[in-house]
């Protein structure tokens, strides 16, 4: 077996059947697959896609069947010292610093509408323009990222974002609505790939140790940008023109691009045993060893992605199908929150922007703390339902009470802080590292389709709603209905964690390591985890629904963009 393959991690969450589904020989004493599972005879052979599970990692019927945030392998991974990964932390948390500057657009929504001569639905098009292309791009970028690596993918796509922001800034300067939309769409081609690259990189360097903390720090940096954006949008627009808001985004993206290039150069100087293994490297090793079945390279990129999709576990599909519009609600609400405060409380644009920004300050502190909580205490999946309940309370307080808007925005920081990390961690826990790029890409495509639908529909609903302080009531009712479903979905995840996932979503890192050690020592018999296996029925249904949602997103976007 080539030496390079020794560093490919196999997540400890794979049961013997799941392990065989990703290319590992099935032990004789493993239980047979269910009828709906992908069997050896009909499953795609991942070995033909440029990767394989090393033979050196022995498996038996006692293979560990629980994940440890993408780290605990059947064979130990080399410990990465902080002297090596410390600089990574300092760089990777700034990859998306510019993207979140656009969260301040809502503070100058009225100004943008007046200057560009557009309605609320068309403003929703601007707000969701980056999300539109990301209903399709992630399906391919995930596979390309798995093959070429997250580092080069992030650099290329950061460049696309820079060019897109340049066009949007020029469009705002000349009051051209079409050019602003084109710029935002072009930026969208890079946005989601950079985001997925950031998650993939942090998962490689910090999985099993401080992943929750690092994700929390990255989100804190992004939301710090959002706070500054919302607080300064009105002053910038009044003193320099609203177009300057777009130029600031361009300047920040130039800095983010420089950081991406710096990380790319740094990663090339790191000792080989600490680097992430790419499909391209595995294909090169296979070609060198004379294995012609594993040298297809990027020529078979779509085929590789397609095979990888069929190896994603049933629980992954259940998770994303029950999250169709959930993140779209949160993203859309954050973009509209300042204008909601202005309309429902009768404040000025400037005051609404400041109030909205103040509500983001606790998030900067709470987000990394929640990451530490998940790492040390666990219960990640329980916070999905808790976050949904929190949003329901916030929507009710903002739209149907007269509570002080500062109090509402401060309370809003609680569900906002715990909204994102649990889902990212759950995907990292339930999907093999070999399919992480495809899994994250598929999930992000769904998130972006939902964002387009919710953003544009919210604008359309507002346009036909009564004017005055109740102008957002119907929009909030629309969002309430979606979040009510999320509460039920969160309860389902908790039930499945207990019955079908061997509690992998609720254990802390320390508890998971102790459990894995006992299984390795033969002190415990691993539980069966059928939902962590690929099932063709789930995959077929999910692909049909995802395709339908993407089509709806494009139809809605195109209807209101012209």
Coordinates of C-alpha atoms in Angstrom, one line a residue, residues 37-547:
X37 CA -29.0 -0.6 1.8
X38 CA -26.4 -0.1 -0.9
X39 CA -24.8 -3.6 -1.2
X40 CA -21.4 -4.6 -2.5
X41 CA -23.0 -5.7 -5.8
X42 CA -24.8 -2.5 -6.7
X43 CA -22.9 0.2 -4.8
X44 CA -20.5 2.3 -6.8
X45 CA -16.9 1.4 -6.3
X46 CA -15.2 4.4 -4.7
X47 CA -11.8 2.9 -5.6
X48 CA -12.5 3.8 -9.2
X49 CA -13.0 7.4 -8.1
X50 CA -9.5 8.1 -7.0
X51 CA -9.6 7.1 -3.4
X52 CA -9.5 4.0 -1.2
X53 CA -9.5 3.0 2.4
X54 CA -6.0 1.8 3.4
X55 CA -5.6 -1.9 4.0
X56 CA -3.4 -1.0 6.9
X57 CA -6.4 0.1 8.9
X58 CA -7.8 -3.3 10.1
X59 CA -11.5 -3.7 10.6
X60 CA -13.5 -6.4 12.2
X61 CA -17.0 -6.9 13.5
X62 CA -15.8 -4.9 16.5
X63 CA -15.1 -1.8 14.4
X64 CA -16.0 1.4 16.2
X65 CA -19.5 2.5 15.2
X66 CA -19.5 6.1 16.5
X67 CA -18.0 9.2 15.1
X68 CA -15.7 11.6 17.0
X69 CA -16.0 14.9 15.0
X70 CA -14.1 13.4 12.1
X71 CA -11.0 12.5 14.0
X72 CA -11.0 9.1 15.8
X73 CA -9.8 6.7 13.2
X74 CA -9.4 2.9 13.4
X75 CA -5.7 3.8 13.2
X76 CA -4.4 6.8 15.1
X77 CA -3.8 10.0 13.0
X78 CA -0.5 11.8 13.7
X79 CA -1.0 14.4 16.4
X80 CA -0.7 17.9 14.8
X81 CA 1.3 20.2 17.1
X82 CA 0.0 23.7 17.8
X83 CA 3.2 25.1 16.3
X84 CA 1.9 23.9 13.0
X85 CA -1.8 24.4 13.3
X86 CA -1.7 27.6 15.3
X87 CA -0.9 29.7 12.2
X88 CA -3.7 27.9 10.4
X89 CA -6.2 29.1 13.0
X90 CA -5.0 32.7 12.7
X91 CA -5.6 32.6 8.9
X92 CA -8.6 30.4 8.3
X93 CA -11.0 32.3 10.5
X94 CA -10.6 35.3 8.2
X95 CA -11.5 33.5 4.9
X96 CA -15.0 34.9 4.8
X97 CA -14.5 38.3 6.5
X98 CA -15.9 40.2 3.5
X99 CA -18.9 38.1 2.7
X100 CA -20.6 39.0 6.0
X101 CA -20.2 42.7 5.3
X102 CA -23.3 42.4 3.1
X103 CA -25.4 41.6 6.2
X104 CA -25.5 45.4 6.7
X105 CA -27.4 45.9 3.5
X106 CA -30.7 45.7 5.4
X107 CA -29.8 48.9 7.3
X108 CA -29.9 50.9 4.1
X109 CA -32.6 48.9 2.4
X110 CA -34.9 52.0 1.9
X111 CA -32.0 54.0 0.4
X112 CA -31.1 51.2 -2.0
X113 CA -34.7 50.9 -3.1
X114 CA -35.0 54.6 -3.8
X115 CA -31.6 55.0 -5.6
X116 CA -32.1 51.9 -7.8
X117 CA -35.9 52.4 -8.3
X118 CA -36.8 48.9 -7.2
X119 CA -39.5 47.2 -5.0
X120 CA -39.1 44.9 -2.0
X121 CA -39.1 41.7 -4.1
X122 CA -36.4 43.1 -6.3
X123 CA -34.4 44.1 -3.2
X124 CA -34.8 40.4 -2.1
X125 CA -33.2 39.5 -5.4
X126 CA -30.1 41.5 -4.5
X127 CA -30.1 40.1 -1.0
X128 CA -30.2 36.5 -2.3
X129 CA -28.3 36.9 -5.6
X130 CA -25.2 35.2 -4.2
X131 CA -27.3 32.3 -3.0
X132 CA -28.8 31.7 -6.5
X133 CA -25.8 30.2 -8.3
X134 CA -25.0 28.3 -5.1
X135 CA -28.0 26.2 -5.7
X136 CA -26.0 24.4 -8.4
X137 CA -22.3 25.2 -7.9
X138 CA -21.8 23.3 -4.6
X139 CA -22.7 20.0 -6.3
X140 CA -19.7 20.3 -8.5
X141 CA -17.3 22.4 -6.3
X142 CA -17.5 19.8 -3.5
X143 CA -16.3 17.0 -5.8
X144 CA -13.6 19.3 -7.3
X145 CA -12.5 20.3 -3.8
X146 CA -12.2 16.7 -2.7
X147 CA -10.0 16.1 -5.7
X148 CA -7.8 19.2 -5.9
X149 CA -7.9 20.2 -2.3
X150 CA -9.6 23.0 -0.3
X151 CA -6.6 25.3 -0.4
X152 CA -6.4 26.0 -4.1
X153 CA -10.2 25.9 -4.4
X154 CA -10.5 28.7 -1.8
X155 CA -7.9 30.9 -3.6
X156 CA -9.6 30.6 -7.0
X157 CA -13.0 31.3 -5.6
X158 CA -11.9 34.2 -3.4
X159 CA -10.7 35.7 -6.7
X160 CA -14.1 35.3 -8.2
X161 CA -15.7 37.0 -5.2
X162 CA -13.3 39.9 -5.6
X163 CA -14.3 40.4 -9.3
X164 CA -18.0 40.1 -8.4
X165 CA -17.7 42.7 -5.7
X166 CA -15.9 45.0 -8.1
X167 CA -18.8 44.8 -10.6
X168 CA -21.3 45.3 -7.8
X169 CA -19.5 48.4 -6.5
X170 CA -19.3 49.9 -10.0
X171 CA -23.1 49.1 -10.5
X172 CA -23.9 50.9 -7.2
X173 CA -21.8 53.9 -8.2
X174 CA -23.7 54.3 -11.5
X175 CA -27.1 53.3 -10.0
X176 CA -27.4 50.2 -12.2
X177 CA -29.6 47.5 -10.7
X178 CA -28.7 44.9 -13.3
X179 CA -25.0 45.4 -12.8
X180 CA -25.3 45.1 -9.0
X181 CA -27.2 41.8 -9.5
X182 CA -24.6 40.5 -12.0
X183 CA -21.8 41.4 -9.6
X184 CA -23.5 39.7 -6.6
X185 CA -24.3 36.6 -8.7
X186 CA -20.6 36.3 -9.8
X187 CA -19.5 36.7 -6.2
X188 CA -21.9 33.9 -5.4
X189 CA -19.9 31.5 -7.6
X190 CA -17.0 31.8 -5.1
X191 CA -18.8 32.4 -1.8
X192 CA -20.1 29.0 -1.1
X193 CA -16.9 27.2 -2.2
X194 CA -14.8 29.4 0.2
X195 CA -17.3 28.7 3.0
X196 CA -17.1 24.9 2.3
X197 CA -13.3 25.1 2.1
X198 CA -13.1 26.8 5.4
X199 CA -15.2 24.0 7.1
X200 CA -13.2 21.3 5.3
X201 CA -9.9 22.9 6.4
X202 CA -10.9 23.4 10.0
X203 CA -12.3 19.8 10.1
X204 CA -8.9 18.5 9.0
X205 CA -6.7 20.5 11.4
X206 CA -8.9 20.5 14.5
X207 CA -11.3 17.6 14.3
X208 CA -11.5 15.6 17.6
X209 CA -9.7 18.4 19.6
X210 CA -11.1 21.9 19.3
X211 CA -13.3 21.9 16.2
X212 CA -16.3 23.4 18.0
X213 CA -14.1 26.3 19.4
X214 CA -12.5 27.0 16.0
X215 CA -15.8 27.0 14.1
X216 CA -17.1 29.3 16.9
X217 CA -14.2 31.7 16.5
X218 CA -14.6 31.8 12.7
X219 CA -18.3 32.6 13.1
X220 CA -17.5 35.2 15.7
X221 CA -15.1 37.0 13.2
X222 CA -17.8 36.9 10.5
X223 CA -20.4 38.3 12.8
X224 CA -18.1 41.0 14.1
X225 CA -17.9 42.1 10.5
X226 CA -21.7 42.0 10.4
X227 CA -21.9 44.2 13.6
X228 CA -19.6 46.8 12.1
X229 CA -21.4 46.6 8.8
X230 CA -24.8 47.3 10.4
X231 CA -23.5 50.0 12.7
X232 CA -21.7 51.9 10.0
X233 CA -24.0 51.4 6.9
X234 CA -26.1 54.5 7.5
X235 CA -23.1 56.8 8.3
X236 CA -21.3 55.6 5.2
X237 CA -24.3 56.0 3.0
X238 CA -25.0 59.6 4.3
X239 CA -21.4 60.9 4.2
X240 CA -20.1 59.1 1.1
X241 CA -23.1 57.7 -0.7
X242 CA -24.6 54.2 -0.5
X243 CA -22.3 53.0 -3.2
X244 CA -19.3 53.3 -0.8
X245 CA -20.8 50.4 1.2
X246 CA -20.1 48.2 -1.7
X247 CA -16.6 49.5 -2.1
X248 CA -15.8 48.7 1.5
X249 CA -16.9 45.1 0.8
X250 CA -14.4 45.1 -2.1
X251 CA -11.5 46.3 0.1
X252 CA -12.3 43.6 2.8
X253 CA -12.4 41.0 0.1
X254 CA -9.0 42.0 -1.2
X255 CA -7.7 41.4 2.4
X256 CA -9.5 38.0 2.5
X257 CA -8.0 37.0 -0.8
X258 CA -4.5 37.9 0.5
X259 CA -5.1 35.7 3.6
X260 CA -6.2 32.8 1.3
X261 CA -3.1 33.1 -0.7
X262 CA -1.0 33.2 2.4
X263 CA -2.6 30.0 3.7
X264 CA -2.1 28.3 0.4
X265 CA 1.7 29.1 0.5
X266 CA 1.9 28.1 4.2
X267 CA 0.2 24.7 3.7
X268 CA 2.8 23.9 1.0
X269 CA 5.5 24.3 3.6
X270 CA 3.9 22.1 6.2
X271 CA 5.4 18.5 6.6
X272 CA 3.6 16.1 4.4
X273 CA 2.3 13.9 7.2
X274 CA 0.1 16.8 8.5
X275 CA -1.4 17.8 5.2
X276 CA -4.9 16.8 4.1
X277 CA -4.8 14.0 1.4
X278 CA -6.5 15.0 -1.8
X279 CA -8.0 12.7 -4.5
X280 CA -5.5 14.1 -6.9
X281 CA -2.6 12.9 -4.7
X282 CA -4.2 9.5 -4.3
X283 CA -4.7 9.2 -8.0
X284 CA -1.0 10.1 -8.6
X285 CA 0.1 7.4 -6.1
X286 CA -2.2 4.9 -7.8
X287 CA -0.8 5.7 -11.2
X288 CA 2.8 5.5 -9.9
X289 CA 2.0 2.0 -8.4
X290 CA 0.5 0.9 -11.8
X291 CA -3.1 0.8 -10.6
X292 CA -4.9 2.0 -13.7
X293 CA -8.4 1.8 -12.1
X294 CA -7.7 4.7 -9.8
X295 CA -6.2 7.3 -12.1
X296 CA -9.2 8.8 -13.7
X297 CA -8.5 12.3 -12.2
X298 CA -10.8 15.2 -12.7
X299 CA -11.9 13.9 -16.1
X300 CA -14.3 11.8 -14.1
X301 CA -15.2 14.6 -11.7
X302 CA -18.9 14.4 -12.1
X303 CA -18.9 10.6 -12.1
X304 CA -16.8 10.7 -8.9
X305 CA -19.2 13.1 -7.3
X306 CA -22.2 11.0 -8.4
X307 CA -20.7 7.9 -6.9
X308 CA -19.8 9.8 -3.7
X309 CA -23.4 11.0 -3.4
X310 CA -24.7 7.4 -3.4
X311 CA -22.4 6.6 -0.5
X312 CA -23.8 9.4 1.8
X313 CA -25.6 7.9 4.8
X314 CA -29.4 7.9 5.1
X315 CA -29.3 10.2 8.2
X316 CA -27.5 12.9 6.1
X317 CA -30.4 12.9 3.7
X318 CA -33.0 13.0 6.4
X319 CA -31.1 15.9 8.0
X320 CA -30.9 18.1 5.0
X321 CA -34.5 17.3 3.8
X322 CA -35.9 18.5 7.1
X323 CA -33.7 21.7 6.8
X324 CA -35.0 22.8 3.4
X325 CA -35.9 26.4 4.4
X326 CA -34.6 26.6 8.0
X327 CA -31.3 28.4 7.4
X328 CA -33.0 30.5 4.7
X329 CA -35.3 31.9 7.4
X330 CA -32.4 32.9 9.6
X331 CA -30.3 34.4 6.8
X332 CA -33.3 36.4 5.5
X333 CA -34.4 37.6 8.9
X334 CA -30.8 38.8 9.6
X335 CA -30.9 40.8 6.4
X336 CA -34.2 42.3 7.2
X337 CA -33.9 42.8 10.9
X338 CA -32.8 46.5 10.8
X339 CA -35.7 47.4 8.4
X340 CA -38.1 45.4 10.6
X341 CA -37.1 47.5 13.6
X342 CA -37.6 50.7 11.6
X343 CA -41.1 49.6 10.4
X344 CA -42.4 47.9 13.6
X345 CA -41.1 50.5 16.1
X346 CA -41.1 53.6 14.0
X347 CA -37.4 54.4 14.4
X348 CA -35.1 56.1 12.0
X349 CA -32.9 54.2 9.6
X350 CA -29.8 55.1 11.6
X351 CA -31.3 54.1 14.9
X352 CA -32.6 50.8 13.5
X353 CA -29.1 50.0 12.1
X354 CA -27.5 50.7 15.5
X355 CA -30.1 48.6 17.3
X356 CA -29.7 45.7 15.0
X357 CA -25.9 45.9 15.4
X358 CA -26.1 45.9 19.2
X359 CA -28.0 42.7 19.1
X360 CA -25.1 41.0 17.3
X361 CA -22.5 41.9 20.0
X362 CA -23.4 39.0 22.3
X363 CA -23.2 36.6 19.4
X364 CA -19.5 37.4 19.0
X365 CA -18.9 36.1 22.6
X366 CA -21.5 33.4 22.7
X367 CA -20.6 31.6 19.5
X368 CA -17.2 30.3 20.5
X369 CA -18.5 29.5 24.0
X370 CA -21.2 27.3 22.4
X371 CA -18.5 25.6 20.4
X372 CA -16.5 24.8 23.5
X373 CA -19.8 23.5 25.1
X374 CA -20.4 21.1 22.3
X375 CA -16.7 19.9 22.4
X376 CA -16.7 19.4 26.2
X377 CA -20.3 18.6 27.1
X378 CA -21.9 17.4 23.9
X379 CA -25.7 17.5 23.2
X380 CA -25.2 19.1 19.8
X381 CA -28.4 17.8 18.3
X382 CA -30.5 19.0 21.1
X383 CA -29.7 22.6 20.3
X384 CA -31.2 22.4 16.9
X385 CA -34.7 22.3 18.4
X386 CA -33.7 24.8 21.1
X387 CA -32.6 27.3 18.5
X388 CA -35.8 26.9 16.5
X389 CA -37.9 27.6 19.7
X390 CA -35.8 30.7 20.3
X391 CA -36.5 32.0 16.8
X392 CA -40.2 31.5 17.3
X393 CA -40.1 33.6 20.5
X394 CA -38.1 36.3 18.7
X395 CA -40.5 36.5 15.8
X396 CA -43.5 36.8 18.1
X397 CA -41.8 39.5 20.3
X398 CA -40.8 41.6 17.3
X399 CA -44.0 41.4 15.3
X400 CA -46.7 41.1 17.8
X401 CA -45.6 43.0 21.0
X402 CA -44.3 46.4 21.8
X403 CA -41.2 45.2 23.6
X404 CA -38.2 47.5 23.4
X405 CA -36.4 46.7 20.2
X406 CA -33.0 46.6 21.9
X407 CA -34.3 43.9 24.3
X408 CA -35.6 41.9 21.3
X409 CA -32.3 42.1 19.4
X410 CA -30.3 41.2 22.5
X411 CA -32.5 38.1 23.0
X412 CA -32.2 37.2 19.4
X413 CA -28.4 36.7 19.9
X414 CA -29.2 33.4 21.8
X415 CA -30.8 31.4 19.0
X416 CA -28.5 33.1 16.5
X417 CA -25.4 32.0 18.4
X418 CA -26.4 28.3 18.5
X419 CA -28.0 28.1 15.1
X420 CA -25.1 27.1 12.8
X421 CA -22.5 25.1 14.7
X422 CA -24.7 22.1 15.6
X423 CA -25.6 21.4 12.0
X424 CA -22.0 21.7 10.8
X425 CA -20.9 19.4 13.6
X426 CA -23.6 16.9 12.9
X427 CA -22.6 16.6 9.3
X428 CA -19.0 16.2 10.2
X429 CA -19.9 13.4 12.6
X430 CA -22.2 11.4 10.3
X431 CA -20.3 11.5 7.0
X432 CA -16.9 10.0 6.1
X433 CA -14.0 12.4 5.5
X434 CA -13.8 11.0 1.9
X435 CA -17.3 12.4 1.2
X436 CA -17.1 15.6 3.3
X437 CA -16.7 17.9 0.3
X438 CA -19.7 16.3 -1.5
X439 CA -21.8 16.3 1.7
X440 CA -21.0 20.0 2.5
X441 CA -21.6 21.0 -1.1
X442 CA -24.9 19.3 -1.2
X443 CA -26.0 20.8 2.1
X444 CA -24.9 24.3 1.1
X445 CA -26.7 24.1 -2.2
X446 CA -29.9 23.3 -0.3
X447 CA -29.3 26.1 2.1
X448 CA -28.8 28.6 -0.7
X449 CA -31.9 27.4 -2.6
X450 CA -33.9 27.9 0.7
X451 CA -32.4 31.4 1.1
X452 CA -33.4 32.5 -2.4
X453 CA -37.0 31.2 -1.9
X454 CA -37.4 32.7 1.6
X455 CA -35.8 36.1 0.8
X456 CA -37.7 36.7 -2.5
X457 CA -41.0 35.4 -1.1
X458 CA -40.6 37.5 2.0
X459 CA -40.2 40.6 -0.2
X460 CA -43.2 39.6 -2.3
X461 CA -45.3 39.0 0.8
X462 CA -44.3 42.4 2.2
X463 CA -45.2 44.1 -1.1
X464 CA -48.9 42.9 -0.8
X465 CA -49.2 43.4 3.0
X466 CA -50.8 46.4 4.6
X467 CA -48.5 49.4 5.0
X468 CA -47.5 50.8 8.3
X469 CA -46.2 49.1 11.4
X470 CA -47.9 45.8 10.5
X471 CA -46.1 45.6 7.2
X472 CA -43.9 42.7 8.3
X473 CA -46.6 40.7 10.2
X474 CA -47.4 38.3 7.3
X475 CA -43.6 37.9 6.7
X476 CA -43.1 36.9 10.3
X477 CA -46.1 34.5 10.2
X478 CA -44.5 32.9 7.2
X479 CA -41.2 32.5 9.1
X480 CA -43.0 31.2 12.2
X481 CA -44.6 28.4 10.3
X482 CA -41.2 27.2 9.0
X483 CA -39.5 27.3 12.4
X484 CA -42.4 25.4 14.0
X485 CA -41.6 22.5 11.7
X486 CA -37.9 22.9 12.7
X487 CA -38.9 22.2 16.4
X488 CA -40.5 18.9 15.4
X489 CA -37.5 18.0 13.2
X490 CA -35.1 18.7 16.1
X491 CA -37.1 16.3 18.3
X492 CA -36.8 13.6 15.6
X493 CA -33.0 14.1 15.5
X494 CA -32.8 13.5 19.3
X495 CA -34.9 10.4 19.0
X496 CA -32.8 9.0 16.2
X497 CA -29.6 9.8 18.1
X498 CA -30.8 7.5 20.9
X499 CA -32.3 4.7 18.7
X500 CA -30.3 4.5 15.5
X501 CA -27.1 6.6 15.8
X502 CA -25.6 5.2 19.0
X503 CA -25.6 8.7 20.6
X504 CA -22.8 10.0 18.4
X505 CA -24.5 13.4 18.2
X506 CA -24.9 13.9 21.9
X507 CA -21.6 12.6 23.3
X508 CA -18.7 15.0 24.1
X509 CA -15.3 14.6 22.5
X510 CA -13.9 13.0 25.7
X511 CA -16.9 10.6 26.1
X512 CA -16.6 9.6 22.5
X513 CA -12.9 8.9 22.8
X514 CA -13.4 6.8 25.9
X515 CA -16.2 4.9 24.1
X516 CA -14.0 4.2 21.1
X517 CA -11.1 3.0 23.3
X518 CA -13.4 0.5 25.0
X519 CA -14.6 -0.8 21.7
X520 CA -11.1 -1.1 20.4
X521 CA -10.1 -3.0 23.6
X522 CA -13.1 -5.4 23.1
X523 CA -14.8 -4.3 26.3
X524 CA -17.9 -3.1 24.4
X525 CA -19.8 -4.5 21.4
X526 CA -20.5 -1.6 19.0
X527 CA -24.2 -0.8 18.5
X528 CA -25.8 -1.1 15.0
X529 CA -26.2 2.3 13.3
X530 CA -28.4 1.6 10.2
X531 CA -29.0 5.3 9.6
X532 CA -25.3 5.8 9.1
X533 CA -25.4 3.5 6.1
X534 CA -26.2 4.6 2.5
X535 CA -29.7 3.6 1.4
X536 CA -30.8 4.0 -2.2
X537 CA -34.4 4.8 -1.4
X538 CA -33.4 7.8 0.8
X539 CA -30.9 9.0 -1.8
X540 CA -33.4 8.9 -4.7
X541 CA -36.1 10.7 -2.8
X542 CA -33.6 13.3 -1.6
X543 CA -32.2 14.0 -5.0
X544 CA -35.7 14.5 -6.5
X545 CA -36.7 16.9 -3.7
X546 CA -33.4 18.9 -3.9
X547 CA -33.8 19.2 -7.7

